[in-house]
Coordinates of C-alpha atoms in Angstrom, one line a residue:
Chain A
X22 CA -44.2 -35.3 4.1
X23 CA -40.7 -35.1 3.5
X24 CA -39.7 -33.3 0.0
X25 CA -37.2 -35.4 -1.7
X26 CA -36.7 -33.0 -4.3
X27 CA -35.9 -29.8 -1.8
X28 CA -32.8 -32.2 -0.3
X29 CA -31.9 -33.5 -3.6
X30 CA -31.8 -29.8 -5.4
X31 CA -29.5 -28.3 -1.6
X32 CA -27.2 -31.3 -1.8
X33 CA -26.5 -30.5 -5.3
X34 CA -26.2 -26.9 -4.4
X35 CA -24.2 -27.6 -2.0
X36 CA -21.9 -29.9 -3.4
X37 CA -21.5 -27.0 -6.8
X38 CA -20.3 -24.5 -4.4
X39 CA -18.2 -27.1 -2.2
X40 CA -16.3 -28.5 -5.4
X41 CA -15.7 -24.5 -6.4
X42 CA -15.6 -22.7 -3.6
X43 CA -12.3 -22.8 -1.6
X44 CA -13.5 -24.3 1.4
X45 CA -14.0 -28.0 1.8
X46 CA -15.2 -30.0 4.8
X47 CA -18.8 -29.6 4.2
X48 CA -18.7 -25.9 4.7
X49 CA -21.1 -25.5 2.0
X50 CA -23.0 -28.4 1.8
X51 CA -24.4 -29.1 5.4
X52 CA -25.4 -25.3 6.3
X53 CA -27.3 -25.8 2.7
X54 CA -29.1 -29.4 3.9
X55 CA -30.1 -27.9 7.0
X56 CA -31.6 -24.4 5.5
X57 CA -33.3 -27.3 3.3
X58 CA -34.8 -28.9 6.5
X59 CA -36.0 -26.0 7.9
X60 CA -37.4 -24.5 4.6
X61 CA -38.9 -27.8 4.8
X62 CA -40.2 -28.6 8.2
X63 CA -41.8 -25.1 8.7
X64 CA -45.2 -24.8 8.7
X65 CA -46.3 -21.4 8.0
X66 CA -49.0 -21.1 5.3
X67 CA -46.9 -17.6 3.5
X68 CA -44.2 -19.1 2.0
X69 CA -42.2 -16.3 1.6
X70 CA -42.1 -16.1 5.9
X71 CA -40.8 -19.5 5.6
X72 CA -38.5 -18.4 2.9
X73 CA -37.4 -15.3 5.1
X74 CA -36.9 -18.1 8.2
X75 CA -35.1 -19.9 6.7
X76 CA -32.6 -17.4 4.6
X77 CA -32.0 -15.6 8.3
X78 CA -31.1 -18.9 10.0
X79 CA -29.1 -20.6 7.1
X80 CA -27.1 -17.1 6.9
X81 CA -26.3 -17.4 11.1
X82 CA -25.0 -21.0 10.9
X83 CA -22.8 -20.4 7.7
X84 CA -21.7 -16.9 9.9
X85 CA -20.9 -18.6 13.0
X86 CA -19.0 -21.7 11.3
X87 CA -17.1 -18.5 9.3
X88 CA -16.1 -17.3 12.8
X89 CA -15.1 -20.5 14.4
X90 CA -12.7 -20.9 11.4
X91 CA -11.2 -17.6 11.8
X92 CA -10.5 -17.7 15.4
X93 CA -13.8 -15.3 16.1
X94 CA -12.7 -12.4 13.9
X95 CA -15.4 -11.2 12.1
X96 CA -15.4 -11.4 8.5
X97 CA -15.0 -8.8 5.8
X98 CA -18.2 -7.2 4.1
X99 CA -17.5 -9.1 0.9
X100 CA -17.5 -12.5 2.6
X101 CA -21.2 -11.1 4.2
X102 CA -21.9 -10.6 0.8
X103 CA -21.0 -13.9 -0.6
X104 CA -22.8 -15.6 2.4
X105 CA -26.3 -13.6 1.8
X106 CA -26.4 -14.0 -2.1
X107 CA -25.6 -18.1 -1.8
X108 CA -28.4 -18.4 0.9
X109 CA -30.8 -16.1 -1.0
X110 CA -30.1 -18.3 -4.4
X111 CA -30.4 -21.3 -2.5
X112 CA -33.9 -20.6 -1.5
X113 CA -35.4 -19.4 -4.7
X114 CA -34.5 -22.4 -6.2
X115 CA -36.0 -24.2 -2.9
X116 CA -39.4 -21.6 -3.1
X117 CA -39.6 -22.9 -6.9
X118 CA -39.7 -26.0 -6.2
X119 CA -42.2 -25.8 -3.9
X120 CA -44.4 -23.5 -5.5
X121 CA -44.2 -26.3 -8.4
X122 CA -45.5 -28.8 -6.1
X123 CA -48.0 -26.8 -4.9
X124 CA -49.5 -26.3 -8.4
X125 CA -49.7 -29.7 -9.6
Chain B
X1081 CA -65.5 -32.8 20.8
X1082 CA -64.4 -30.3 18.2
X1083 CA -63.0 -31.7 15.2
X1084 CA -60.4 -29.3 13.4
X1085 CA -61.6 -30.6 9.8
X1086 CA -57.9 -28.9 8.3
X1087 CA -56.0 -29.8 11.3
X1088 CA -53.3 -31.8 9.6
X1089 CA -52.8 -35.1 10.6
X1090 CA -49.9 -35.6 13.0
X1091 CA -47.1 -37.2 11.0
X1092 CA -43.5 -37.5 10.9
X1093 CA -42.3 -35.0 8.2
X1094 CA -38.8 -36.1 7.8
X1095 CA -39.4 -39.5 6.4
X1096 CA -43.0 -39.7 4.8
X1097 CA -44.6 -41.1 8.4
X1098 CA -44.1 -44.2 6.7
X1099 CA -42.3 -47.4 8.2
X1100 CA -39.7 -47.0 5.5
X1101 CA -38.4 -43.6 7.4
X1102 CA -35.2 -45.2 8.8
X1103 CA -34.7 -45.8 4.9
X1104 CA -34.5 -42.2 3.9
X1105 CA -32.6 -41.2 6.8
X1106 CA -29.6 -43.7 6.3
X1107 CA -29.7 -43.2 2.5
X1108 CA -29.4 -38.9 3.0
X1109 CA -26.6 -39.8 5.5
X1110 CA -25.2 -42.0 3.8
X1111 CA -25.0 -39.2 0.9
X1112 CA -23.7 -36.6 2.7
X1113 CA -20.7 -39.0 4.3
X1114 CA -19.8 -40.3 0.8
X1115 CA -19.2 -37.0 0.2
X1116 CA -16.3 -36.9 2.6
X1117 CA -14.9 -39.5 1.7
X1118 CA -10.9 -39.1 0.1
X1119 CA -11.4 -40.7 -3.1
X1120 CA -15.4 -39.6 -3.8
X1121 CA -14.7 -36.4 -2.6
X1122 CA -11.8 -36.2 -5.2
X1123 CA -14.1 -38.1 -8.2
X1124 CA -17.1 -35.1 -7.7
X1125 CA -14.2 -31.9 -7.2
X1126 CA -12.9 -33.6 -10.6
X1127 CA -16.4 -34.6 -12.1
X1128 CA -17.8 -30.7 -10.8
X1129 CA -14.5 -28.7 -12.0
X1130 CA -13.0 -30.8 -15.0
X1131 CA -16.4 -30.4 -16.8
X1132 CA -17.0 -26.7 -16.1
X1133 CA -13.0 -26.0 -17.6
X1134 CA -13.7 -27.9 -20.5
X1135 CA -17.8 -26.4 -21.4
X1136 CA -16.1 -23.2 -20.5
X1137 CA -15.7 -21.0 -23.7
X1138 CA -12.0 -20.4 -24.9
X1139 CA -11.9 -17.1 -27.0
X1140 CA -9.0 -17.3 -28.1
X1141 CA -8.2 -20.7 -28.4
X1142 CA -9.1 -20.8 -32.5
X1143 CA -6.7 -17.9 -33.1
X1144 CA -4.3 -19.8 -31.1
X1145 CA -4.1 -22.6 -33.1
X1146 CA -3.7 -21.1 -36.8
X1147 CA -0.7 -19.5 -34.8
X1148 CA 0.6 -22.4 -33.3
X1149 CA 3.0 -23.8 -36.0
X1150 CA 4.6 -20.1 -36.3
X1151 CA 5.2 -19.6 -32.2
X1152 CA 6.4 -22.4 -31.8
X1153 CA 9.7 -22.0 -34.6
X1154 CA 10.2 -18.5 -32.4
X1155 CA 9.7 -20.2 -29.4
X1156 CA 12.7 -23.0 -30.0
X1157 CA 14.6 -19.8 -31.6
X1158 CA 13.8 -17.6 -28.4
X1159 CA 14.8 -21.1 -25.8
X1160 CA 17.9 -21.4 -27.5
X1161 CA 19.1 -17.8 -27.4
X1162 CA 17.7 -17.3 -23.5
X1163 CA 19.8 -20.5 -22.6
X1164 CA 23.1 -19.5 -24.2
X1165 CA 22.9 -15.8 -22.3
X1166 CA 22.3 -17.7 -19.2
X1167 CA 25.0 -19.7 -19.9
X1168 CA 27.1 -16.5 -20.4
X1169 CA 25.7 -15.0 -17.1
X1170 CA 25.8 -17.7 -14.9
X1171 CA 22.2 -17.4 -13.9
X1172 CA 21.0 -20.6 -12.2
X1173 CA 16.9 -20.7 -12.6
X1174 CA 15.4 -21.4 -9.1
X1175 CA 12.1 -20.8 -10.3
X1176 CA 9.7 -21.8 -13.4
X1177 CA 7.0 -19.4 -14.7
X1178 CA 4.1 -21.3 -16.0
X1179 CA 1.5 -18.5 -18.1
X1180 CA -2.3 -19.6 -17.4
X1181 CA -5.2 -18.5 -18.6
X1182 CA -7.8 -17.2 -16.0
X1183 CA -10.9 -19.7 -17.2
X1184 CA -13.1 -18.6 -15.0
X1185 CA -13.3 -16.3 -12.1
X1186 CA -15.6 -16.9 -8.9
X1187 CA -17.0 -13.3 -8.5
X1188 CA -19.1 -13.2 -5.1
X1189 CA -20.7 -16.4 -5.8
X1190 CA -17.5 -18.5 -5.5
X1191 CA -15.6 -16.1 -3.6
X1192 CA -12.0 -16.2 -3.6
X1193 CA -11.5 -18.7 -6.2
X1194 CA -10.7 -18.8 -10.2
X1195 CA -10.0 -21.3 -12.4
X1196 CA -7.1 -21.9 -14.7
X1197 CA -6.5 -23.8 -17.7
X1198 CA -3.2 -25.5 -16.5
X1199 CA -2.5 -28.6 -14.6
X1200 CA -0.2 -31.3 -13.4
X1201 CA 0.6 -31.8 -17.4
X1202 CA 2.5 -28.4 -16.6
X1203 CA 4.0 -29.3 -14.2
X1204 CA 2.2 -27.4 -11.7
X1205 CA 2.2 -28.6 -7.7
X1206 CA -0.1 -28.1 -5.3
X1207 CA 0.7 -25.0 -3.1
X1208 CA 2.5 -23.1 -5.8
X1209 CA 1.8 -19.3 -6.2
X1210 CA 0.2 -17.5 -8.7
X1211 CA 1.1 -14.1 -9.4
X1212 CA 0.6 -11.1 -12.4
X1213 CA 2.9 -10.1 -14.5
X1214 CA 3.2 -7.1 -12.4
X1215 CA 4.5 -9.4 -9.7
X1216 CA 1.4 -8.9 -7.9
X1217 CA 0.6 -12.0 -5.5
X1218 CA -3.0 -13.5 -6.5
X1219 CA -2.9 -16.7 -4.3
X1220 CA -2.1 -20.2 -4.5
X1221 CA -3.0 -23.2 -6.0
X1222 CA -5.5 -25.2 -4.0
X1223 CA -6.8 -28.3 -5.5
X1224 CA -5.4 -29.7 -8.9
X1225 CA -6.3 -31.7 -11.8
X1226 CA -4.4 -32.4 -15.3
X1227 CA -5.4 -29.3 -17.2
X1228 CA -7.0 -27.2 -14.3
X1229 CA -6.3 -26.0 -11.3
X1230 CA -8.1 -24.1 -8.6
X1231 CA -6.5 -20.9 -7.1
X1232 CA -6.9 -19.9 -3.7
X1233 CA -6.9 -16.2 -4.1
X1234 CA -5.0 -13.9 -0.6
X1235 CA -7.1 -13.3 1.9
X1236 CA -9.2 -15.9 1.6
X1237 CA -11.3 -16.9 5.1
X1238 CA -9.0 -18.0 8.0
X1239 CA -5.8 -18.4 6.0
X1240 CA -2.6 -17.4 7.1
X1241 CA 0.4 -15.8 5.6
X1242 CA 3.3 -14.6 6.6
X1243 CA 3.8 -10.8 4.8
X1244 CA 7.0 -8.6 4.9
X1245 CA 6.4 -4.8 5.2
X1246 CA 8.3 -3.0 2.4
X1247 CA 8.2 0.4 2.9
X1248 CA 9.3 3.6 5.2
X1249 CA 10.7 2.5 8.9
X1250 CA 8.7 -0.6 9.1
X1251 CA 10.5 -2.1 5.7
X1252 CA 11.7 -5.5 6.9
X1253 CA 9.3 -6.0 9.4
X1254 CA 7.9 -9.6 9.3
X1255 CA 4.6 -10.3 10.5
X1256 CA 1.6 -13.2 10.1
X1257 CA -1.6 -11.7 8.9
X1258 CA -4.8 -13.6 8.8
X1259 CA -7.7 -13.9 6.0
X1260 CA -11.1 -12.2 6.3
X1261 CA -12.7 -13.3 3.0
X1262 CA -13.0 -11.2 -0.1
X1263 CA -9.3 -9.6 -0.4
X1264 CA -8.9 -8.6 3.2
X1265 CA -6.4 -9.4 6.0
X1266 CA -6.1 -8.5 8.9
X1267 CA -2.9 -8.1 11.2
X1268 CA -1.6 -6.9 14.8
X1269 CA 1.6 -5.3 15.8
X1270 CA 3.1 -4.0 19.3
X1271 CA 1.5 0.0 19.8
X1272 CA 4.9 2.2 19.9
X1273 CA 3.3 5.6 20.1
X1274 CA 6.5 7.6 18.8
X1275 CA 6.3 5.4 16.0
X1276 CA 3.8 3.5 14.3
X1277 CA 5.5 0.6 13.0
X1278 CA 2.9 0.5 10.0
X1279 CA 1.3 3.4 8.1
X1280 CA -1.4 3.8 5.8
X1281 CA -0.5 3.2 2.2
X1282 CA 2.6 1.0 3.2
X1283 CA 3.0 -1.8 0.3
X1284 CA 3.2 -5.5 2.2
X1285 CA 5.1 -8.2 0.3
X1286 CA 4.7 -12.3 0.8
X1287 CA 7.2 -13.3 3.1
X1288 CA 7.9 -16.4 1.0
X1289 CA 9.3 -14.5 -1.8
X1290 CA 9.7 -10.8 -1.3
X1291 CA 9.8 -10.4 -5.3
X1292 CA 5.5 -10.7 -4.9
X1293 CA 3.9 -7.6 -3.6
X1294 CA 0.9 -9.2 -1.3
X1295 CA -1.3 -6.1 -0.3
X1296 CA -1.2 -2.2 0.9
X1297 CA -2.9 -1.7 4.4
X1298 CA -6.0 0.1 4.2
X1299 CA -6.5 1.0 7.7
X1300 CA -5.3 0.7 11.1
X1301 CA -7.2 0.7 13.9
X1302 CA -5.8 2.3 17.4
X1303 CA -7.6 1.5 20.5
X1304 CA -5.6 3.4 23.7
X1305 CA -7.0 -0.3 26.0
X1306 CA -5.6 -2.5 23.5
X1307 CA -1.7 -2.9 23.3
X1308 CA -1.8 -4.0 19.9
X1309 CA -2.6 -2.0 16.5
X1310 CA -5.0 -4.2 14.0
X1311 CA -4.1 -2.9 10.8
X1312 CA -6.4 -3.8 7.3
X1313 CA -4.5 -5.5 4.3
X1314 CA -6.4 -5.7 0.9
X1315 CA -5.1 -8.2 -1.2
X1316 CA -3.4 -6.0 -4.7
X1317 CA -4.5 -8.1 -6.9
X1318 CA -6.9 -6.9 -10.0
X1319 CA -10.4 -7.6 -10.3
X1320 CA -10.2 -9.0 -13.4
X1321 CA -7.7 -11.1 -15.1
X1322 CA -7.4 -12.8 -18.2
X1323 CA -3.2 -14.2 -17.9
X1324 CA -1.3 -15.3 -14.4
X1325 CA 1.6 -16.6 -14.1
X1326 CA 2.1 -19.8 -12.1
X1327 CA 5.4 -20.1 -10.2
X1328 CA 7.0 -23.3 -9.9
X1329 CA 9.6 -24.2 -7.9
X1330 CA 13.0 -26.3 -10.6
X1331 CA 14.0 -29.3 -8.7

């Protein structure tokens, strides 16, 4: 069943960091729906593999869109940085959220 | 025939495996193209940003205002007196300096942006730069509204600048250098092995104004199959700030 809530909190995420963020054109907010589908669409019973999944893949497509934009020159260690914490804060608010639904 | 009793039953995930799916598909894309849209694209940056400058806590604003009545007198004084000794030098001002205050500054969660608390009512344009008081290039501004603006700090991901080196043999030299993210740039020059056109240390200015000092290089890396040198620029500018200047361009 599709998790309304999961989309709804990434699209918000998303569109925080897009409005902030110096980069516009959806760089944020469509790397952050589709970490959202496949946090969702995954089917493992640990959550926190589905978590890891996720994070790894969300972090690969925001890399390689980071190195289309910069003519393939890899970015600096700071930029790394910036990519791994908005992925990993991304998906504990995801993993909350589902954990919540789990409960109730 | 086995009957997997917790076998989940096979159903369309995306959309509820519901008849109503197509629903929830065209409303999410219809979501994420609003977003792209000019206008609503412009109504959330505003919505998102104006908010945030205005919950944003202003620590000196209260001790601003008792002062206010008394700066400005010296500032009218001070206007008056700066305009006559122009007048007596013949100075022509090409450029305004507009002093912001840093509202808020993006860290590594909104890298290589900060927030300041002066807009179009200042008469600040999009694509001015933004410097110290040192003279020390921070970045430019990217987006605007009437009391805020967004500042696209140097060496931000995949943006270009043209930089001027300053210093030793190479001073003069102009050359385009291009963003990694965080404070870094990264540019190549023709290898002369007598000598290196850029050294270690060497203070880079911003080829628009060559009064803004834009970066040092860090680093140069020599490969004997490559016939250029890549040499490391990080960005001079602080970590923290609380006052920039905005420069301005006097029609």
């Amino acid at each position: 069943m599709i998790r309304q809530k999961i989309f709804f909190a990434a699209f918000l995420y998303g569109l925080v960091f897009e409005s902030f963020g110096f980069l516009g054109g959806g760089f944020y907010l469509l790397p952050a729906l589709v970490t959202a589908a496949i946090f969702n669409s995954l089917v493992f019973t640990w959550q926190s593999v589905n978590f890891i999944v996720s994070w790894i893949s969300g972090v690969l497509i925001l890399s390689l869109w980071s190195a289309t934009l910069n003519n393939w020159n890899l970015f600096s260690y700071k930029f790394a940085a910036h990519i791994f914490i908005y992925f990993f804060i991304l998906l504990v608010i995801l993993y909350a959220l589902d954990a919540k639904k789990e409960q109730s | 025939m086995i009957y997997l009793q917790n076998k989940p039953s096979r159903q369309f995930r995306w959309c509820a495996g519901k008849p109503s799916r197509c629903v929830f598909i065209v409303f999410w894309a219809a979501l994420v193209a609003l977003v792209f849209f000019n206008k609503t694209n412009a109504l959330l940056h505003s919505a998102f940003v104006g908010t945030a400058a205005f919950l944003l806590p202003d620590r000196v604003a209260l001790e601003e205002s008792k002062n206010n009545l008394l700066s400005m007198m010296q500032i009218r004084q001070v206007v008056l007196d700066n305009k006559k000794l122009r007048e007596a030098l013949g100075l022509s001002e090409k450029h305004r300096f507009i002093p912001a205050r840093v509202k808020f500054d993006g860290g590594y969660l909104f890298l290589d942006s900060i927030l300041i608390n002066e807009g179009l009512n200042a008469g600040i344009k999009e694509g001015d730069a933004v410097v110290t008081e040192n003279n020390i290039l921070i970045g430019s501004v990217s987006s605007i509204g009437k009391n805020w603006s967004k500042v696209k700090k140097t060496g931000s991901l995949g943006e270009k600048l043209t930089l001027v080196a300053s210093d030793g043999q190479a001073a003069g030299v102009i050359f385009e250098a291009v963003g990694l993210g965080g404070g870094e740039l990264i540019a190549e020059f023709p290898i002369t092995l007598q000598s290196p056109i850029i050294k270690v240390g060497d203070t880079v200015r911003w080829g628009q104004n060559n009064d803004f000092i834009a970066g040092l290089v860090d680093n140069i890396d020599f490969n004997e199959n490559n016939s250029l040198d890549r040499a490391t620029i990080i960005s001079a500018s602080p970590l923290f700030m609380a006052e920039v200047m905005v420069v301005s361009e006097n029609k």
